[in-house]
Short mmCIF file of C-alpha atoms in Angstrom, two decimals:
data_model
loop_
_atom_site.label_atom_id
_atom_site.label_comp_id
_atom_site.label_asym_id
_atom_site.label_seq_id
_atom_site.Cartn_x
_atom_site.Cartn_y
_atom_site.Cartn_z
CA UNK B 1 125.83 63.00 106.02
CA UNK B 2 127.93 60.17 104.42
CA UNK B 3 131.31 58.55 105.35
CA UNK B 4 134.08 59.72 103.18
CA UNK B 5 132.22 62.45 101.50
CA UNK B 6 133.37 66.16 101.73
CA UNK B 7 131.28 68.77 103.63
CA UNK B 8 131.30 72.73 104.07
CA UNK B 9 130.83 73.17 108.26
CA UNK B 10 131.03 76.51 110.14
CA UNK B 11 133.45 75.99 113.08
CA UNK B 12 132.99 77.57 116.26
CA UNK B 13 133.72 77.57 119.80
CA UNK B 14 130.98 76.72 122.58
CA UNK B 15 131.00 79.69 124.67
CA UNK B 16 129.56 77.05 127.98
CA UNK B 17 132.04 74.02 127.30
CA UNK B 18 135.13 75.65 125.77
CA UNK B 19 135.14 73.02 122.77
CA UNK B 20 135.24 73.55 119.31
CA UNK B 21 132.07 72.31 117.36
CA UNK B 22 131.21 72.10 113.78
CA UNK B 23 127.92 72.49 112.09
CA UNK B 24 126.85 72.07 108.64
CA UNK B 25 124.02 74.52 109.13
CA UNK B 26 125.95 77.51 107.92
CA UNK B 27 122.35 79.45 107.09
CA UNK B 28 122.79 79.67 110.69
CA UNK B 29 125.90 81.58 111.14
CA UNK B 30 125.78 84.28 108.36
CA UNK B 31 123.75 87.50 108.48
CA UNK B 32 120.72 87.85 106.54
CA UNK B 33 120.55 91.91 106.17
CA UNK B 34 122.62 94.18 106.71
CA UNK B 35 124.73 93.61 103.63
CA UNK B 36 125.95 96.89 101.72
CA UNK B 37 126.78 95.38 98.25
CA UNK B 38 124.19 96.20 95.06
CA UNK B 39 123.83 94.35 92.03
CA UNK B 40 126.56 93.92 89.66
CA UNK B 41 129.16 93.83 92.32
CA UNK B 42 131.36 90.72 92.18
CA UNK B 43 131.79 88.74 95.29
CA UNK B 44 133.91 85.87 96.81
CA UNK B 45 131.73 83.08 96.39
CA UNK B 46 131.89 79.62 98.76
CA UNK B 47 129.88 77.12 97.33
CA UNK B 48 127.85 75.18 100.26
CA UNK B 49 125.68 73.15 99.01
CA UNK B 50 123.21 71.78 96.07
CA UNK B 51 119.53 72.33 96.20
CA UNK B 52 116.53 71.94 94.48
CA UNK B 53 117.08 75.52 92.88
CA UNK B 54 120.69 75.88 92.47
CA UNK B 55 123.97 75.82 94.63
CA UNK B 56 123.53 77.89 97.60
CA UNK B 57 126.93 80.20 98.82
CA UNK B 58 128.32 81.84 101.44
CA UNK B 59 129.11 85.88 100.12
CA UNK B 60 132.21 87.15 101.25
CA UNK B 61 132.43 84.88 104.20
CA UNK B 62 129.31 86.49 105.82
CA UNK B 63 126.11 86.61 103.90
CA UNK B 64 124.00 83.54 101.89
CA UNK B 65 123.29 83.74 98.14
CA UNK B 66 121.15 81.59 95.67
CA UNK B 67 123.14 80.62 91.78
CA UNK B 68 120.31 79.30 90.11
CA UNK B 69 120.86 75.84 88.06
CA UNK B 70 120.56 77.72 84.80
CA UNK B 71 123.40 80.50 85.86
CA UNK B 72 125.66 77.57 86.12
CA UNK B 73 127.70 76.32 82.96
CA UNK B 74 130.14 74.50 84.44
CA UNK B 75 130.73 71.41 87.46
CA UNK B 76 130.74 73.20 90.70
CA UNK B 77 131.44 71.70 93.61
CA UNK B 78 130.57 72.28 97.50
CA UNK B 79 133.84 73.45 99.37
CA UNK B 80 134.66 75.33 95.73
CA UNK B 81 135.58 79.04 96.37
CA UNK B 82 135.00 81.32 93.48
CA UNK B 83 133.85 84.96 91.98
CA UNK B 84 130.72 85.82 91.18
CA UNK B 85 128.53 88.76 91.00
CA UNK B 86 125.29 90.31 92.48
CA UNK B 87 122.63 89.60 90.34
CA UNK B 88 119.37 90.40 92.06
CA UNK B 89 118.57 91.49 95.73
CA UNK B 90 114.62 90.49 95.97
CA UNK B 91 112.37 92.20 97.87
CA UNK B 92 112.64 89.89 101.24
CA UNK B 93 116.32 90.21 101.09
CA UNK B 94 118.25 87.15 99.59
CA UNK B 95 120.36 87.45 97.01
CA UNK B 96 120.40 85.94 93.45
CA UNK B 97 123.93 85.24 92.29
CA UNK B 98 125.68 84.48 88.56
CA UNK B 99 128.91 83.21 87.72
CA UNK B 100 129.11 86.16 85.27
CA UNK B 101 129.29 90.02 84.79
CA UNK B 102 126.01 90.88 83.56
CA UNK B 103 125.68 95.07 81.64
CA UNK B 104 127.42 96.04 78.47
CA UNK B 105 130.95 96.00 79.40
CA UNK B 106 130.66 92.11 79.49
CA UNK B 107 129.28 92.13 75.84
CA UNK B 108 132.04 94.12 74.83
CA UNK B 109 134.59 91.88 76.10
CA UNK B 110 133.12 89.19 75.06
CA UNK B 111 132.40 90.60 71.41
CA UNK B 112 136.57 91.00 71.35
CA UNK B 113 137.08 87.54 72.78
CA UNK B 114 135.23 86.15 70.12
CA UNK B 115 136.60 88.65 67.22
CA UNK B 116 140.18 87.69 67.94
CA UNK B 117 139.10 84.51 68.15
CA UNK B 118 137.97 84.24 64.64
CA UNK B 119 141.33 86.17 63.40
CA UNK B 120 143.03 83.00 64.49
CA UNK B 121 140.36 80.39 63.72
CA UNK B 122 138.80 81.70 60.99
CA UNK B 123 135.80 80.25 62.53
CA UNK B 124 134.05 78.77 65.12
CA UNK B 125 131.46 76.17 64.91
CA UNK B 126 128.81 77.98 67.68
CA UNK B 127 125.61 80.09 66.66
CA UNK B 128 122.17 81.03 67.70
CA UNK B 129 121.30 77.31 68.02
CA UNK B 130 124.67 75.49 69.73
CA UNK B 131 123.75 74.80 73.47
CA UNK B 132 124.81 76.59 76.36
CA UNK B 133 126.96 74.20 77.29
CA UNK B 134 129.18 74.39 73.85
CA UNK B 135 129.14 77.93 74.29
CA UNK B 136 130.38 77.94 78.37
CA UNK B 137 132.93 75.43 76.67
CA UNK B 138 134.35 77.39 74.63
CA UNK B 139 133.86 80.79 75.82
CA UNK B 140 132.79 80.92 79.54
CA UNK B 141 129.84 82.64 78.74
CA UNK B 142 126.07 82.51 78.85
CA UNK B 143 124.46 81.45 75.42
CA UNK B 144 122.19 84.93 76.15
CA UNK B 145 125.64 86.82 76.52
CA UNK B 146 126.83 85.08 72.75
CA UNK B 147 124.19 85.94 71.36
CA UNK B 148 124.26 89.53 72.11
CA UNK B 149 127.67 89.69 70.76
CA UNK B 150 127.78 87.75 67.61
CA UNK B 151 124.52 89.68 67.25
CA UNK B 152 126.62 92.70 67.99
CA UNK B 153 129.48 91.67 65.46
CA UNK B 154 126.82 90.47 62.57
CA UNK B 155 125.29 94.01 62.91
CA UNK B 156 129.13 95.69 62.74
CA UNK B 157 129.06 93.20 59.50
CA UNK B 158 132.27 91.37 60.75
CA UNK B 159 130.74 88.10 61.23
CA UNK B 160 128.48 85.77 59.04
CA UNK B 161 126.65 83.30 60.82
CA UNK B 162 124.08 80.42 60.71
CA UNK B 163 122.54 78.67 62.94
CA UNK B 164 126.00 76.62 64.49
CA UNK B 165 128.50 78.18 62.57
CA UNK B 166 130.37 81.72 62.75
CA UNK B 167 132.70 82.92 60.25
CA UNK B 168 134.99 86.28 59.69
CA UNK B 169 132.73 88.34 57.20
CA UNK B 170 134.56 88.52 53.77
#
């Protein structure tokens, strides 16, 4: 730990002395089984702390989750509450996390997002090649989840598109 830099502790009270103690390992305070969410549920999310894989986070104040550096679009920070959903429960029981909904309903929305988007735009200068950060920029989503649904719109024939540009189809 550093002077003048922010950490996420667990406080607690020492059952033998009676005083109040901190600790910044919080892997030791939250449960590691017994949790009775599946994936696709959304979550409160604490952010803890940045790893070599990701940002780890505490799950609605009692369990530990993994987000992955390429679920993350946007600056997170440790101390940061926010939502996020259940993406994978492996096999030895932790818990992949994303920033997003993930199934079809997502696509949808996001398909309409983008629609009325281009009704007052007339268009947008994303496609199949922008990065994911443009398109988290912009949208808040995953370049996979654009590309499902300008895909989505191209197919409906509302859309033209090239490789960083989208357009109402005429």
């Amino acid at each position: 730990m550093e002077i003048g830099e922010s950490y996420v502790v667990f406080v607690y009270l020492d059952d033998q002395s009676n005083r109040l103690l901190a600790s910044s390992k919080v892997d030791n305070f939250v449960e590691h089984h017994n949790f009775d969410f599946e994936e696709g549920d959304a979550v409160d999310l604490l952010i803890v702390d940045k790893s070599d894989l990701g940002y780890n986070a505490i799950i609605n104040n009692e369990f530990i989750g993994l987000l992955y550096h390429n679920e993350v679009f946007s600056i997170i920070q440790p101390g940061q509450r926010t939502t996020g959903w259940i993406k994978k429960i492996r096999v030895e029981g932790k818990i992949d996390l994303t920033l997003q909904p993930s199934g079809f309903g997502h696509i949808l929305e996001t398909k309409d997002y983008i629609l009325e988007e281009l009704k007052v735009v007339g268009e947008i200068n994303l496609g199949d090649k922008s990065s994911p950060e443009e398109i988290y920029n912009r949208f808040q989503v995953s370049k996979s989840a654009f590309k499902k649904a300008i895909g989505g719109l191209y197919k409906e024939k509302l859309i033209t598109l090239s490789d960083h540009h989208i357009k109402l189809a005429d």
